[in-house]
Amino acid sequence: MPGPSALPPLLVVDAANVVGSVPDGWWRDRRGATERLRDSLTGLAEEGLPGLLPGPVEIVLVVEGRARGVEPVAGVRVVAAPGSGDDAIVGLAAEAGGRRCLVVTADRALRERVARHGAECAGPRAVRP
């Protein structure tokens, strides 16, 4: 089994936080907004995030609430948080076990929690131009 450094970096996206970062009417269709975010992430699987995380990367989109049920697509795994999306994201960071992990969120408390597990953080603009 390959060690953490042999695996591609992990990009974990806080769907609720990133979707909510732009007042584009997402609240009228949270699931649709989350699906549009998911689809916009697919190109990052190979290219990564320029200047932040070289590709290829494993992308995990964490969804909660009304966005549960969003299906994965090629290049983007979707994790439906059974409770708090933040707790699911912290769990993913903890499971990374030495593998490079970048969490995309603007939530300061979540950033502090994942940093304790060695994860790096970037704001929503990293994935939403």
Tab-separated table of C-alpha atoms in Angstrom:
chain	number	residue	atom	x	y	z
A	1	MET	CA	0.000	0.000	0.000
A	2	PRO	CA	1.463	3.418	-0.974
A	3	GLY	CA	2.443	5.853	1.755
A	4	PRO	CA	0.809	9.282	2.167
A	5	SER	CA	3.423	11.042	0.048
A	6	ALA	CA	2.744	8.679	-2.898
A	7	LEU	CA	-0.942	9.663	-3.019
A	8	PRO	CA	-2.140	12.746	-4.895
A	9	PRO	CA	-2.900	15.783	-2.736
A	10	LEU	CA	-6.405	15.992	-1.314
A	11	LEU	CA	-8.582	19.015	-2.089
A	12	VAL	CA	-11.570	19.214	0.267
A	13	VAL	CA	-14.240	21.777	-0.624
A	14	ASP	CA	-16.775	23.057	1.927
A	15	ALA	CA	-19.737	23.204	-0.480
A	16	ALA	CA	-22.089	25.221	1.752
A	17	ASN	CA	-19.440	27.824	2.497
A	18	VAL	CA	-18.215	28.179	-1.082
A	19	VAL	CA	-21.730	28.277	-2.578
A	20	GLY	CA	-22.744	30.861	0.023
A	21	SER	CA	-19.753	33.080	-0.733
A	22	VAL	CA	-21.421	34.631	-3.796
A	23	PRO	CA	-24.902	36.198	-3.524
A	24	ASP	CA	-26.141	34.807	-6.838
A	25	GLY	CA	-29.516	33.451	-5.683
A	26	TRP	CA	-28.128	30.101	-4.491
A	27	TRP	CA	-30.654	30.093	-1.616
A	28	ARG	CA	-33.499	29.516	-4.099
A	29	ASP	CA	-31.911	26.257	-5.301
A	30	ARG	CA	-29.171	25.079	-2.959
A	31	ARG	CA	-28.881	21.688	-4.627
A	32	GLY	CA	-28.613	23.200	-8.131
A	33	ALA	CA	-25.986	25.682	-6.926
A	34	THR	CA	-24.013	22.820	-5.369
A	35	GLU	CA	-24.218	20.819	-8.597
A	36	ARG	CA	-22.892	23.812	-10.549
A	37	LEU	CA	-19.990	24.108	-8.074
A	38	ARG	CA	-19.292	20.365	-8.389
A	39	ASP	CA	-19.230	20.623	-12.181
A	40	SER	CA	-16.873	23.609	-12.066
A	41	LEU	CA	-14.386	21.574	-10.016
A	42	THR	CA	-13.923	18.741	-12.524
A	43	GLY	CA	-11.109	20.451	-14.453
A	44	LEU	CA	-9.118	20.878	-11.258
A	45	ALA	CA	-8.682	17.124	-10.823
A	46	GLU	CA	-5.874	17.109	-13.374
A	47	GLU	CA	-4.586	20.688	-13.242
A	48	GLY	CA	-4.881	21.340	-9.491
A	49	LEU	CA	-5.023	24.872	-8.154
A	50	PRO	CA	-2.319	27.014	-9.780
A	51	GLY	CA	0.017	28.435	-7.158
A	52	LEU	CA	-1.647	26.485	-4.350
A	53	LEU	CA	-1.851	22.773	-5.117
A	54	PRO	CA	-0.276	21.066	-8.117
A	55	GLY	CA	-2.308	18.475	-9.996
A	56	PRO	CA	-3.384	15.849	-10.219
A	57	VAL	CA	-5.466	16.080	-7.043
A	58	GLU	CA	-8.232	14.071	-5.438
A	59	ILE	CA	-11.254	16.348	-5.003
A	60	VAL	CA	-13.832	15.800	-2.278
A	61	LEU	CA	-16.898	18.038	-2.147
A	62	VAL	CA	-18.569	17.917	1.273
A	63	VAL	CA	-22.308	18.602	1.185
A	64	GLU	CA	-24.911	18.945	3.919
A	65	GLY	CA	-28.560	19.886	4.396
A	66	ARG	CA	-30.605	20.368	1.229
A	67	ALA	CA	-27.559	19.654	-0.917
A	68	ARG	CA	-27.415	16.031	0.271
A	69	GLY	CA	-28.128	13.792	-2.674
A	70	VAL	CA	-25.805	15.626	-5.062
A	71	GLU	CA	-24.151	12.832	-7.027
A	72	PRO	CA	-20.414	12.481	-7.693
A	73	VAL	CA	-19.019	13.017	-11.191
A	74	ALA	CA	-15.749	11.982	-12.781
A	75	GLY	CA	-12.983	13.711	-10.848
A	76	VAL	CA	-15.134	14.868	-7.915
A	77	ARG	CA	-16.124	12.604	-5.031
A	78	VAL	CA	-19.108	13.852	-3.039
A	79	VAL	CA	-19.399	13.186	0.694
A	80	ALA	CA	-22.825	13.807	2.205
A	81	ALA	CA	-22.248	14.774	5.822
A	82	PRO	CA	-24.617	12.826	8.073
A	83	GLY	CA	-24.624	15.789	10.460
A	84	SER	CA	-22.334	18.799	10.471
A	85	GLY	CA	-20.432	19.420	7.258
A	86	ASP	CA	-17.638	20.927	9.351
A	87	ASP	CA	-17.265	17.709	11.337
A	88	ALA	CA	-17.074	15.676	8.114
A	89	ILE	CA	-14.384	18.013	6.754
A	90	VAL	CA	-12.349	17.738	9.962
A	91	GLY	CA	-12.663	13.954	9.700
A	92	LEU	CA	-11.291	13.998	6.152
A	93	ALA	CA	-8.377	16.191	7.233
A	94	ALA	CA	-7.633	13.846	10.143
A	95	GLU	CA	-7.767	10.797	7.849
A	96	ALA	CA	-5.285	12.387	5.428
A	97	GLY	CA	-2.538	11.130	7.752
A	98	GLY	CA	0.431	13.039	6.376
A	99	ARG	CA	-0.926	13.346	2.848
A	100	ARG	CA	-1.055	16.939	1.639
A	101	CYS	CA	-4.555	18.297	2.226
A	102	LEU	CA	-6.011	21.685	1.263
A	103	VAL	CA	-9.420	22.674	2.624
A	104	VAL	CA	-11.355	25.388	0.784
A	105	THR	CA	-13.523	27.394	3.197
A	106	ALA	CA	-13.838	30.885	4.638
A	107	ASP	CA	-15.034	29.541	7.999
A	108	ARG	CA	-12.400	30.634	10.531
A	109	ALA	CA	-13.334	28.091	13.185
A	110	LEU	CA	-13.198	25.278	10.624
A	111	ARG	CA	-9.825	26.512	9.377
A	112	GLU	CA	-8.455	26.285	12.930
A	113	ARG	CA	-9.869	22.795	13.404
A	114	VAL	CA	-8.392	21.340	10.192
A	115	ALA	CA	-5.038	23.078	10.761
A	116	ARG	CA	-4.655	20.970	13.914
A	117	HIS	CA	-4.545	17.958	11.591
A	118	GLY	CA	-1.936	19.509	9.296
A	119	ALA	CA	-4.320	20.696	6.572
A	120	GLU	CA	-3.708	23.893	4.654
A	121	CYS	CA	-6.572	26.289	3.898
A	122	ALA	CA	-7.661	28.565	1.091
A	123	GLY	CA	-10.705	30.792	0.676
A	124	PRO	CA	-13.595	30.231	-1.722
A	125	ARG	CA	-11.948	32.358	-4.435
A	126	ALA	CA	-9.430	29.551	-4.903
A	127	VAL	CA	-12.168	27.566	-6.665
A	128	ARG	CA	-14.606	30.356	-7.628
A	129	PRO	CA	-13.077	32.965	-9.901
